[in-house]
Coordinates of C-alpha atoms and ligand atoms in Angstrom, one line a residue:
M8 CA -20.7 12.9 24.1
K9 CA -21.6 13.8 27.7
F10 CA -19.3 13.1 30.6
N11 CA -20.8 13.3 34.0
C12 CA -18.6 14.8 36.7
L13 CA -17.8 11.5 38.4
N14 CA -16.7 9.9 35.2
K15 CA -14.5 12.8 34.4
I16 CA -12.8 12.7 37.8
L17 CA -12.2 8.9 37.5
F18 CA -10.9 9.4 34.0
V19 CA -8.4 12.0 35.3
I20 CA -7.3 9.9 38.2
L21 CA -6.9 6.6 36.3
L22 CA -5.5 7.9 33.1
P23 CA -3.2 10.8 33.7
V24 CA -1.4 10.3 30.4
A25 CA -4.6 10.4 28.3
Q26 CA -5.6 13.5 30.2
Q27 CA -2.8 15.5 28.6
N28 CA -4.4 14.9 25.3
L29 CA -8.0 15.6 26.2
A30 CA -8.1 18.7 24.1
Q31 CA -8.8 17.0 20.9
T32 CA -7.8 18.3 17.5
T33 CA -9.7 17.6 14.4
I34 CA -7.5 15.4 12.3
S35 CA -6.5 16.7 8.9
I36 CA -7.4 15.0 5.6
P37 CA -4.5 15.2 3.1
D38 CA -5.0 17.3 0.0
T39 CA -5.3 15.4 -3.2
L40 CA -3.1 15.6 -6.3
T41 CA -4.1 14.2 -9.7
G42 CA -3.5 14.7 -13.4
D43 CA -0.9 13.6 -15.9
V44 CA 2.0 15.3 -14.2
I45 CA 2.4 15.1 -10.4
D46 CA 4.9 17.2 -8.6
L47 CA 6.2 16.1 -5.2
T48 CA 8.7 18.0 -3.1
L49 CA 10.4 16.2 -0.3
Q50 CA 11.4 18.8 2.3
H51 CA 12.1 19.5 6.0
G52 CA 9.4 21.0 8.1
V53 CA 8.2 21.7 11.6
R54 CA 4.9 20.6 13.2
E55 CA 3.3 21.0 16.6
F56 CA 2.2 17.5 17.6
Y57 CA 2.2 18.7 21.2
P58 CA 0.8 22.2 21.7
G59 CA 3.6 24.8 22.1
T60 CA 6.4 22.4 21.0
A61 CA 7.9 22.4 17.6
T62 CA 8.9 19.0 16.3
Q63 CA 11.3 18.7 13.4
T64 CA 9.7 16.8 10.5
I65 CA 9.9 15.7 6.9
G66 CA 7.0 15.9 4.4
Y67 CA 6.0 15.9 0.8
N68 CA 4.7 19.3 -0.3
G69 CA 4.3 20.2 3.3
N70 CA 5.5 19.7 6.8
F71 CA 4.4 16.2 7.5
L72 CA 3.1 13.3 5.4
G73 CA 2.1 14.2 1.9
P74 CA -0.9 14.7 -0.5
T75 CA -3.0 11.7 -1.5
I76 CA -2.2 11.0 -5.2
I77 CA -5.3 9.9 -7.2
L78 CA -4.5 7.8 -10.2
Y79 CA -6.6 6.2 -12.8
K80 CA -5.9 2.8 -14.2
G81 CA -4.7 3.0 -17.8
H82 CA -3.4 6.6 -17.4
Q83 CA 0.1 7.5 -18.4
I84 CA 1.6 9.7 -15.7
T85 CA 4.8 11.4 -14.9
L86 CA 5.8 12.1 -11.3
N87 CA 8.4 14.7 -10.6
L88 CA 10.2 14.2 -7.3
H89 CA 12.0 17.3 -6.2
N90 CA 14.5 16.4 -3.6
Q91 CA 14.9 19.4 -1.3
L92 CA 16.0 17.3 1.7
G93 CA 19.7 18.2 1.5
D94 CA 20.3 14.5 1.5
T95 CA 20.0 11.6 -0.9
T96 CA 16.6 9.9 -1.0
T97 CA 14.3 7.8 -3.2
T98 CA 10.6 7.6 -3.4
H99 CA 9.0 4.2 -3.8
W100 CA 5.4 3.7 -5.1
H101 CA 4.6 0.9 -2.7
G102 CA 2.3 -1.6 -4.3
L103 CA 2.3 -0.1 -7.8
H104 CA 3.2 -2.5 -10.6
V105 CA 5.9 -0.6 -12.4
A106 CA 9.2 -1.4 -14.1
P107 CA 12.3 -1.6 -11.8
A108 CA 13.6 1.7 -13.2
N109 CA 10.5 3.5 -12.0
D110 CA 10.1 1.7 -8.7
G111 CA 11.9 4.2 -6.5
S112 CA 13.8 1.4 -4.8
P113 CA 17.3 1.8 -3.3
H114 CA 18.6 1.4 -6.9
N115 CA 16.9 4.7 -8.0
P116 CA 18.6 7.3 -5.8
V117 CA 17.8 10.9 -6.1
M118 CA 20.7 13.2 -5.0
A119 CA 20.1 16.4 -3.0
G120 CA 18.7 19.1 -5.2
E121 CA 17.8 16.8 -8.0
I122 CA 14.6 16.0 -9.7
W123 CA 13.6 12.4 -10.5
S124 CA 10.8 12.0 -13.1
P125 CA 9.6 8.4 -13.6
S126 CA 6.9 8.0 -16.2
F127 CA 4.6 5.0 -16.5
T128 CA 1.1 3.7 -17.2
V129 CA -1.0 2.9 -14.2
M130 CA -1.7 -0.8 -14.5
D131 CA -3.0 -1.5 -11.0
K132 CA -6.5 -2.2 -9.8
A133 CA -8.5 0.2 -7.7
A134 CA -7.1 0.1 -4.1
T135 CA -5.1 2.2 -1.6
Y136 CA -1.4 2.2 -2.2
W137 CA 1.3 4.5 -0.7
Y138 CA 4.6 6.2 -1.3
H139 CA 7.7 6.6 0.9
P140 CA 11.5 7.0 0.7
H141 CA 13.5 3.8 0.3
L142 CA 17.2 4.7 0.5
H143 CA 19.1 1.8 1.9
G144 CA 20.0 2.4 5.5
K145 CA 18.0 5.7 5.6
T146 CA 14.4 4.5 5.1
L147 CA 13.6 4.5 8.8
N148 CA 15.2 7.9 9.3
Q149 CA 13.2 9.6 6.5
V150 CA 9.9 7.8 6.8
V151 CA 9.7 8.1 10.6
K152 CA 10.0 11.9 10.4
G153 CA 6.9 12.0 8.2
A154 CA 7.9 11.2 4.6
A155 CA 4.9 9.2 3.3
G156 CA 1.7 9.6 1.5
L157 CA -1.2 7.7 0.1
I158 CA -2.0 6.7 -3.5
I159 CA -5.6 5.9 -4.4
V160 CA -6.1 4.1 -7.7
R161 CA -9.5 4.2 -9.3
D162 CA -10.8 2.0 -12.1
L163 CA -14.0 1.4 -13.8
E164 CA -14.8 -1.9 -12.0
E165 CA -14.7 -0.2 -8.6
T166 CA -16.4 3.0 -9.9
A167 CA -19.4 0.9 -11.0
L168 CA -20.0 -0.4 -7.5
S169 CA -22.2 1.4 -5.1
L170 CA -19.6 2.3 -2.5
P171 CA -18.8 5.5 -0.6
R172 CA -16.4 7.5 -2.8
T173 CA -16.5 11.2 -1.7
Y174 CA -13.0 11.9 -0.6
G175 CA -12.7 13.2 2.9
V176 CA -16.5 13.0 3.5
D177 CA -17.6 9.3 3.4
D178 CA -14.4 7.9 1.9
V179 CA -11.6 8.9 4.4
P180 CA -7.9 8.1 4.2
L181 CA -6.3 7.4 7.6
V182 CA -2.6 6.9 8.0
F183 CA -1.8 5.3 11.4
Q184 CA 1.7 5.6 12.7
W185 CA 3.3 4.5 15.9
K186 CA 6.1 6.9 16.7
T187 CA 8.8 7.4 19.3
F188 CA 9.0 10.9 20.7
D189 CA 11.9 11.7 23.0
A190 CA 11.8 13.9 26.1
A191 CA 12.1 17.0 23.9
K192 CA 9.2 15.8 21.8
Q193 CA 11.3 15.1 18.8
I194 CA 10.7 12.1 16.6
V195 CA 13.6 9.6 17.0
E196 CA 14.5 6.5 15.1
M197 CA 14.3 4.1 18.0
D198 CA 11.3 2.3 16.7
E199 CA 11.5 -0.4 19.4
A200 CA 10.4 2.2 21.9
D201 CA 7.3 3.6 20.2
N202 CA 5.3 5.6 22.7
E203 CA 2.7 7.4 20.7
V204 CA 0.2 6.9 17.8
L205 CA -0.5 9.5 15.2
V206 CA -3.5 9.4 12.9
N207 CA -2.9 11.6 9.8
G208 CA -0.3 13.3 12.0
T209 CA -2.5 14.0 15.0
I210 CA -2.4 12.4 18.4
N211 CA -5.7 11.3 19.8
G212 CA -7.7 13.4 17.3
T213 CA -11.3 13.8 16.3
L214 CA -12.7 12.9 12.9
H215 CA -16.0 14.2 11.7
L216 CA -18.1 11.7 9.8
P217 CA -21.7 11.6 8.5
A218 CA -24.3 9.2 10.1
Q219 CA -24.2 6.7 7.2
V220 CA -22.1 3.9 5.7
V221 CA -18.5 5.3 5.5
R222 CA -15.4 3.9 3.9
L223 CA -12.1 4.1 5.8
R224 CA -8.9 3.5 4.0
L225 CA -6.4 2.4 6.6
L226 CA -2.7 2.3 6.2
N227 CA -0.3 1.0 8.9
G228 CA 2.4 3.5 8.0
S229 CA 4.4 2.7 11.1
S230 CA 8.0 1.8 11.1
H231 CA 7.6 -1.2 13.5
R232 CA 4.4 -2.0 15.3
F233 CA 1.1 -3.7 14.4
F234 CA -2.4 -2.4 14.8
N235 CA -5.3 -4.5 15.9
F236 CA -8.2 -2.2 15.0
G237 CA -11.7 -2.4 16.3
F238 CA -14.5 -0.2 17.5
A239 CA -15.0 0.5 21.2
D240 CA -18.5 -0.9 21.1
N241 CA -17.2 -3.9 19.1
R242 CA -19.6 -3.1 16.3
P243 CA -18.9 -5.2 13.2
F244 CA -17.5 -3.6 10.0
K245 CA -16.7 -5.0 6.6
Q246 CA -13.4 -5.2 4.9
I247 CA -13.8 -4.6 1.1
A248 CA -10.2 -4.3 -0.1
S249 CA -6.8 -5.6 0.8
D250 CA -3.5 -4.1 -0.2
A251 CA -3.9 -4.2 -4.0
G252 CA -7.5 -4.6 -4.9
L253 CA -11.1 -5.4 -3.9
L254 CA -12.0 -8.6 -2.1
D255 CA -14.5 -10.9 -3.7
A256 CA -17.1 -9.8 -1.2
P257 CA -17.3 -7.6 1.8
V258 CA -15.9 -9.6 4.8
P259 CA -17.7 -9.0 8.1
M260 CA -15.3 -8.7 11.0
T261 CA -14.8 -7.0 14.4
R262 CA -11.0 -6.9 14.5
L263 CA -8.5 -6.1 11.8
I264 CA -4.7 -6.7 12.2
L265 CA -2.4 -4.7 9.9
G266 CA 1.4 -4.9 9.9
S267 CA 3.7 -2.2 8.7
G268 CA 3.0 -1.4 5.1
E269 CA -0.4 -3.2 4.9
R270 CA -3.6 -1.4 3.8
A271 CA -7.3 -2.3 4.1
E272 CA -10.5 -0.5 3.1
I273 CA -13.4 -1.0 5.5
L274 CA -17.0 0.0 5.5
V275 CA -18.6 0.9 8.8
D276 CA -22.3 1.8 9.2
L277 CA -22.7 4.9 11.3
S278 CA -26.4 5.5 10.6
G279 CA -28.4 6.1 13.7
L280 CA -25.3 7.6 15.5
Q281 CA -25.9 11.2 14.6
D282 CA -24.7 13.6 17.3
G283 CA -22.9 10.8 19.0
T284 CA -19.3 9.6 19.0
L285 CA -17.6 6.3 18.3
K286 CA -14.0 5.4 19.2
L287 CA -11.7 3.5 17.0
R288 CA -9.4 1.5 19.3
Q289 CA -6.2 -0.4 19.3
F290 CA -6.8 -3.8 20.9
G291 CA -3.2 -4.6 21.6
T292 CA -4.0 -7.1 24.2
Q293 CA -5.7 -9.2 21.6
L294 CA -2.7 -9.3 19.1
P295 CA -1.2 -12.7 18.9
Q296 CA 2.0 -13.2 20.9
G297 CA 5.1 -12.0 19.1
Y298 CA 3.3 -9.3 17.1
P299 CA 5.0 -6.0 17.9
G300 CA 2.5 -3.8 19.8
G301 CA 1.0 -6.9 21.4
P302 CA 2.3 -9.3 24.0
M303 CA 5.9 -10.2 23.1
M304 CA 7.7 -13.4 23.6
M305 CA 9.8 -13.9 26.7
G306 CA 12.6 -11.5 26.7
G307 CA 11.1 -9.4 23.9
M308 CA 11.3 -5.6 24.0
T309 CA 8.2 -3.8 24.9
G310 CA 7.2 -0.2 24.3
P311 CA 5.1 1.7 26.8
K312 CA 1.8 1.1 24.9
D313 CA 2.4 -2.6 24.0
N314 CA -0.1 -5.2 25.0
T315 CA -2.6 -2.4 25.8
D316 CA -6.0 -1.4 24.5
F317 CA -6.4 2.4 23.9
D318 CA -8.4 4.8 21.8
L319 CA -6.8 5.8 18.5
L320 CA -9.4 8.2 17.2
T321 CA -12.8 9.8 18.2
M322 CA -15.4 9.8 15.5
Q323 CA -17.8 12.7 15.9
I324 CA -20.9 11.8 14.0
G325 CA -22.9 14.5 12.1
A326 CA -25.9 14.6 9.7
P327 CA -25.9 12.2 6.8
T328 CA -25.1 13.5 3.3
S329 CA -27.7 13.6 0.6
N330 CA -25.9 11.0 -1.5
A331 CA -25.3 8.5 1.3
V332 CA -24.7 4.9 0.2
T333 CA -27.4 2.8 1.8
A334 CA -27.0 -0.7 0.3
V335 CA -23.6 -2.2 0.1
P336 CA -23.0 -4.6 -2.8
A337 CA -22.9 -8.3 -1.9
T338 CA -20.1 -9.1 -4.3
L339 CA -17.3 -6.8 -5.4
T340 CA -15.0 -8.6 -7.8
T341 CA -13.5 -12.1 -8.6
N342 CA -10.0 -12.7 -7.5
T343 CA -8.4 -15.6 -9.3
A344 CA -5.0 -16.7 -8.3
W345 CA -2.7 -18.2 -11.0
P346 CA -2.8 -21.9 -11.4
Q347 CA -0.4 -23.7 -9.0
A348 CA 0.2 -26.5 -11.5
G349 CA 3.5 -25.8 -13.2
A350 CA 4.6 -23.1 -10.8
S351 CA 8.2 -23.3 -9.5
S352 CA 8.9 -23.0 -5.9
R353 CA 11.2 -20.8 -3.8
S354 CA 11.9 -20.8 -0.1
L355 CA 12.8 -18.0 2.2
N356 CA 13.7 -18.4 5.8
F357 CA 13.8 -15.7 8.5
S358 CA 16.3 -16.2 11.3
A359 CA 17.8 -14.2 14.1
Q360 CA 21.4 -14.1 15.4
P361 CA 21.7 -15.0 18.2
M362 CA 18.5 -17.1 18.1
M363 CA 16.6 -15.0 20.7
S364 CA 17.7 -11.7 19.2
M365 CA 14.9 -9.2 18.6
T366 CA 16.9 -6.9 16.3
N367 CA 19.4 -8.9 14.2
F368 CA 17.6 -10.7 11.3
F369 CA 18.6 -12.6 8.2
I370 CA 16.8 -13.9 5.1
N371 CA 18.2 -17.3 4.1
G372 CA 21.1 -16.6 6.4
L373 CA 22.1 -13.5 4.6
K374 CA 22.1 -9.7 5.1
F375 CA 21.1 -7.5 2.2
D376 CA 24.0 -6.4 0.0
M377 CA 23.4 -3.8 -2.7
E378 CA 25.8 -5.6 -5.0
T379 CA 24.4 -9.1 -4.6
V380 CA 21.4 -10.3 -6.6
N381 CA 19.8 -13.0 -4.5
F382 CA 18.1 -14.7 -7.4
S383 CA 17.1 -14.3 -11.0
T384 CA 13.8 -15.3 -12.6
Q385 CA 11.9 -14.8 -15.8
V386 CA 8.9 -13.0 -17.2
G387 CA 6.0 -15.4 -17.6
K388 CA 7.0 -17.6 -14.7
T389 CA 4.7 -18.4 -11.8
E390 CA 6.3 -19.1 -8.4
I391 CA 5.1 -20.3 -5.1
W392 CA 7.2 -18.9 -2.2
T393 CA 7.2 -20.6 1.1
I394 CA 8.4 -18.2 3.8
T395 CA 9.2 -19.6 7.2
N396 CA 10.0 -17.6 10.3
Q397 CA 12.3 -19.0 13.0
T398 CA 12.4 -15.8 15.0
M399 CA 10.5 -14.8 18.1
M400 CA 8.5 -12.0 16.3
A401 CA 6.1 -11.6 13.4
H402 CA 7.6 -9.9 10.3
P403 CA 5.4 -8.1 7.6
F404 CA 7.0 -9.3 4.4
H405 CA 6.7 -7.2 1.3
I406 CA 7.7 -7.8 -2.4
H407 CA 8.1 -4.9 -4.9
G408 CA 6.8 -4.7 -8.4
M409 CA 3.9 -7.2 -8.2
H410 CA 1.0 -8.3 -6.0
F411 CA 0.6 -11.9 -4.8
Y412 CA -2.1 -14.2 -3.3
V413 CA -1.7 -15.8 0.0
L414 CA -2.2 -19.6 -0.3
T415 CA -1.7 -20.7 3.3
V416 CA -0.8 -19.2 6.7
N417 CA 0.7 -21.8 9.1
G418 CA -0.5 -24.4 6.7
A419 CA -4.1 -23.4 6.7
T420 CA -6.3 -21.5 4.2
P421 CA -6.1 -17.8 5.1
P422 CA -9.1 -15.9 6.4
A423 CA -11.3 -14.3 3.7
N424 CA -9.9 -10.8 4.2
L425 CA -6.4 -12.2 3.2
R426 CA -7.6 -13.9 0.1
G427 CA -7.4 -10.8 -2.1
R428 CA -4.5 -9.2 -3.9
K429 CA -1.7 -8.5 -1.4
D430 CA 1.8 -7.0 -1.4
V431 CA 2.6 -7.4 2.3
V432 CA 1.9 -10.5 4.2
V433 CA 2.5 -11.1 7.9
V434 CA 4.7 -14.1 8.6
P435 CA 3.8 -15.4 12.1
P436 CA 6.6 -16.0 14.6
M437 CA 8.0 -19.2 16.2
N438 CA 8.2 -21.4 13.1
G439 CA 5.3 -19.7 11.5
S440 CA 5.0 -19.9 7.7
V441 CA 3.1 -18.5 4.8
K442 CA 2.8 -19.7 1.2
I443 CA 2.2 -17.1 -1.5
I444 CA 1.8 -17.4 -5.3
L445 CA 2.9 -14.7 -7.8
R446 CA 3.6 -14.2 -11.4
Y447 CA 6.2 -12.1 -13.2
E448 CA 3.7 -10.7 -15.6
D449 CA 5.7 -8.4 -17.8
F450 CA 8.4 -6.0 -16.6
S451 CA 11.9 -7.2 -16.8
D452 CA 15.2 -5.5 -16.5
P453 CA 18.6 -7.2 -16.8
H454 CA 20.3 -4.6 -14.4
I455 CA 17.9 -3.2 -11.9
P456 CA 16.4 -5.7 -9.4
Y457 CA 13.2 -5.6 -7.5
M458 CA 13.3 -5.8 -3.7
Y459 CA 11.7 -8.0 -1.1
H460 CA 12.0 -7.2 2.6
C461 CA 10.6 -7.1 6.1
H462 CA 8.5 -3.8 6.3
I463 CA 9.7 -3.2 9.9
L464 CA 12.0 -0.4 8.8
S465 CA 14.7 -1.0 11.3
H466 CA 14.9 -4.6 10.2
E467 CA 14.9 -3.5 6.5
D468 CA 17.6 -0.9 7.1
T469 CA 19.8 -3.4 8.9
G470 CA 19.6 -5.9 6.1
M471 CA 16.4 -8.0 6.3
M472 CA 16.0 -7.5 2.6
G473 CA 16.9 -9.2 -0.7
Q474 CA 16.6 -8.5 -4.4
F475 CA 16.0 -10.3 -7.6
I476 CA 16.3 -9.7 -11.3
V477 CA 13.4 -10.5 -13.7
N478 CA 14.9 -11.5 -17.0
A479 CA 13.0 -11.2 -20.2
A480 CA 11.3 -14.4 -21.5
A481 CA 13.3 -14.4 -24.7
S482 CA 16.8 -13.2 -25.1
G483 CA 17.4 -9.6 -26.1
T484 CA 14.0 -8.4 -24.7
F485 CA 13.6 -6.1 -21.8
E486 CA 11.0 -3.7 -20.4
N487 CA 8.3 -3.0 -22.9
A488 CA 9.8 -5.4 -25.3
A489 CA 6.3 -6.4 -26.2
Q490 CA 6.1 -3.1 -27.9
E491 CA 8.5 -4.3 -30.5
H492 CA 6.6 -7.5 -31.2
L493 CA 3.2 -6.0 -31.6
R494 CA 1.8 -3.5 -34.1
I495 CA -1.3 -1.5 -34.0
S496 CA -2.7 0.5 -36.9
P497 CA -3.8 3.0 -37.6
T498 CA -2.8 5.1 -34.6
L499 CA -4.6 8.1 -35.9
L500 CA -8.2 7.0 -36.5
A501 CA -10.1 9.2 -39.0
P502 CA -13.9 9.2 -38.8
D503 CA -14.4 7.0 -41.9
L504 CA -12.3 4.1 -40.5
E505 CA -14.0 1.2 -38.8
K506 CA -11.4 -0.5 -36.8
V507 CA -7.9 -0.6 -35.3
E508 CA -6.0 -3.8 -36.1
I509 CA -3.6 -5.5 -33.8
S510 CA -0.9 -7.7 -35.3
A511 CA 1.6 -9.8 -33.3
E512 CA 4.6 -11.9 -34.0
N513 CA 4.5 -15.5 -33.1
G514 CA 4.4 -16.0 -29.3
W515 CA 3.3 -12.4 -28.7
E516 CA -0.4 -12.9 -29.3
P517 CA -2.5 -10.7 -27.0
F518 CA -4.5 -12.7 -24.4
R519 CA -6.2 -9.6 -23.2
V520 CA -6.7 -6.1 -24.6
E521 CA -7.9 -3.1 -22.5
V522 CA -8.8 0.3 -23.8
Y523 CA -8.9 3.4 -21.6
D524 CA -10.0 6.9 -22.5
Q525 CA -8.0 9.9 -21.5
D526 CA -9.7 10.1 -18.0
G527 CA -8.5 6.5 -17.4
R528 CA -12.0 5.0 -17.8
L529 CA -11.9 1.5 -19.0
L530 CA -13.9 1.4 -22.3
L531 CA -13.3 -2.2 -23.3
T532 CA -11.7 -5.3 -22.2
E533 CA -11.5 -8.3 -24.5
R534 CA -9.8 -11.7 -24.6
N535 CA -7.7 -12.7 -27.6
A536 CA -8.7 -9.6 -29.6
T537 CA -7.0 -8.8 -32.9
R538 CA -9.1 -5.8 -33.7
I539 CA -11.0 -3.0 -31.9
A540 CA -14.1 -1.6 -33.5
A541 CA -13.8 2.2 -33.9
D542 CA -17.1 2.8 -32.1
R543 CA -15.6 1.3 -29.0
L544 CA -13.0 4.1 -28.8
A545 CA -13.5 7.5 -27.3
P546 CA -13.0 10.7 -29.3
G547 CA -9.5 12.0 -28.6
M548 CA -6.7 10.0 -27.0
N549 CA -7.2 6.3 -26.2
S550 CA -4.6 4.1 -24.3
I551 CA -4.6 0.5 -25.6
L552 CA -3.0 -2.0 -23.2
I553 CA -2.1 -5.3 -24.8
F554 CA -1.2 -8.1 -22.5
T555 CA 0.7 -11.0 -23.9
A556 CA 2.2 -14.0 -22.1
R557 CA 5.7 -12.4 -22.5
G558 CA 5.0 -8.8 -21.7
T559 CA 2.6 -5.9 -21.9
A560 CA 2.6 -3.1 -24.5
V561 CA 0.8 0.2 -24.4
F562 CA -0.2 2.1 -27.5
K563 CA -1.9 5.4 -28.1
V564 CA -4.7 5.8 -30.6
V565 CA -6.2 9.2 -31.4
K566 CA -9.7 9.1 -32.7
T567 CA -10.5 12.3 -34.7
N568 CA -14.0 13.7 -35.2
Ligands
C2O606 CU1 6.9 0.1 1.3 CU2 10.1 -1.7 -0.2 O1 8.5 -0.8 0.6
CU607 CU1 7.1 -1.7 -2.1
CU608 CU1 11.2 -7.9 10.5

């Protein structure tokens, strides 16, 4: 990138604030953690966001943010959360389909100095998820100081596609966070006043990328504001995944809006740009009115960078790699929402008090109360939620424990990039509405609820949240009850045996069986199976996931040589 002198002078004169950040730092790519046992330590730290100034932070296994956890569908994992924060916390696996007891919600507190060790089978599809603290009333405080990290789930379906997949090279995780720094350059909780954007913890940084098709995994990890991403030259890119899975096909676009908590994977073709640069920008002026970060409604609070377009990141383009992906697949997967026939309906309404308030929000007229379960439902049920928003601002709405499909936004079919698996949906302001469909596939717990809430953390902390209990389909059953109604034999498979048999009680017949090897590779998926041929199993440990209408069971079968 060459500046001529005149440009440089104009730049300095017109943009004195940007000038301070002209010395660009290479943004860091988080380390990865994988395996059967994953250790995370939540701790205090210090980081220099501004040269020469120490800012107090919180991080997982480091000073700020945390490692990217790589998980494989079908794997059984244990996560050990070491709480070295000197304060109570939780860690929530945002987007992962886990039982309420493993969810890391406000109901799974971890005291100072303690270790929390949830253990579960990864049941999610390949996509980008994330983790962050979730202690009621303290979420903003802990997340805003840096406690958050990414989770990448891999599965065989995604692995079979010709997509960029070399972590940190042509498959790059990017955590975007609006932050509020005070005069002493400390991060403060006043998220209404956000005045800076960090990308992987760096202000206005540089990212080195090869001149080829690259995949960017974007997380809006902000506490409050939205992003409207685009490239400075308006080049098109393709979204390939939403929050919780691949889209049916790559969706061409030039702008991408993400609310707090939302993720997207995009492909951008950088071939031909070697030795050049490309800027990724925030197009705040093009956000719809009432979306924090964009133009706010009359009387709405505005931060110093609201309703502005500015660069988020400079991509410095180098030589292509030898294994560059050149042809992007035309189709990726098939997303099929559950049938709407027979689904029950549920309504949620967002309101503000007083009506024009930009800080005091309610769901169905109520504030969150740890002791109040807002509703109960049942495993096996499909529900359509209609969420209406009577407030002056957009709210990114999130549900724990399961993904959903968006049926309508303001009464219309959503754009193609919102038609995949989601766990956060933006509910537009001023009587905006969305309709979503979801199914309580398996986990139930009579005591521990799942949460739903606005992912603007100050709204969540001040009670824009609710909770629900998923009851078992039949009385006396709870999480993993399916295990008790299914049998698999043998579980130790000698070489002379031909098959493993699955037997089920009435009503617990498997509708799908999935087999994974010990590296989490899917070996087999079959409908209505009652046996698995021995030659379909891998030597060593196999995980057999059996899905029934009333719950899911996981069995281990060891095949000996
Ligand atoms: Cu990412 Cu309940 O949160
Ligand atoms: Cu969540
Ligand atoms: Cu909100």
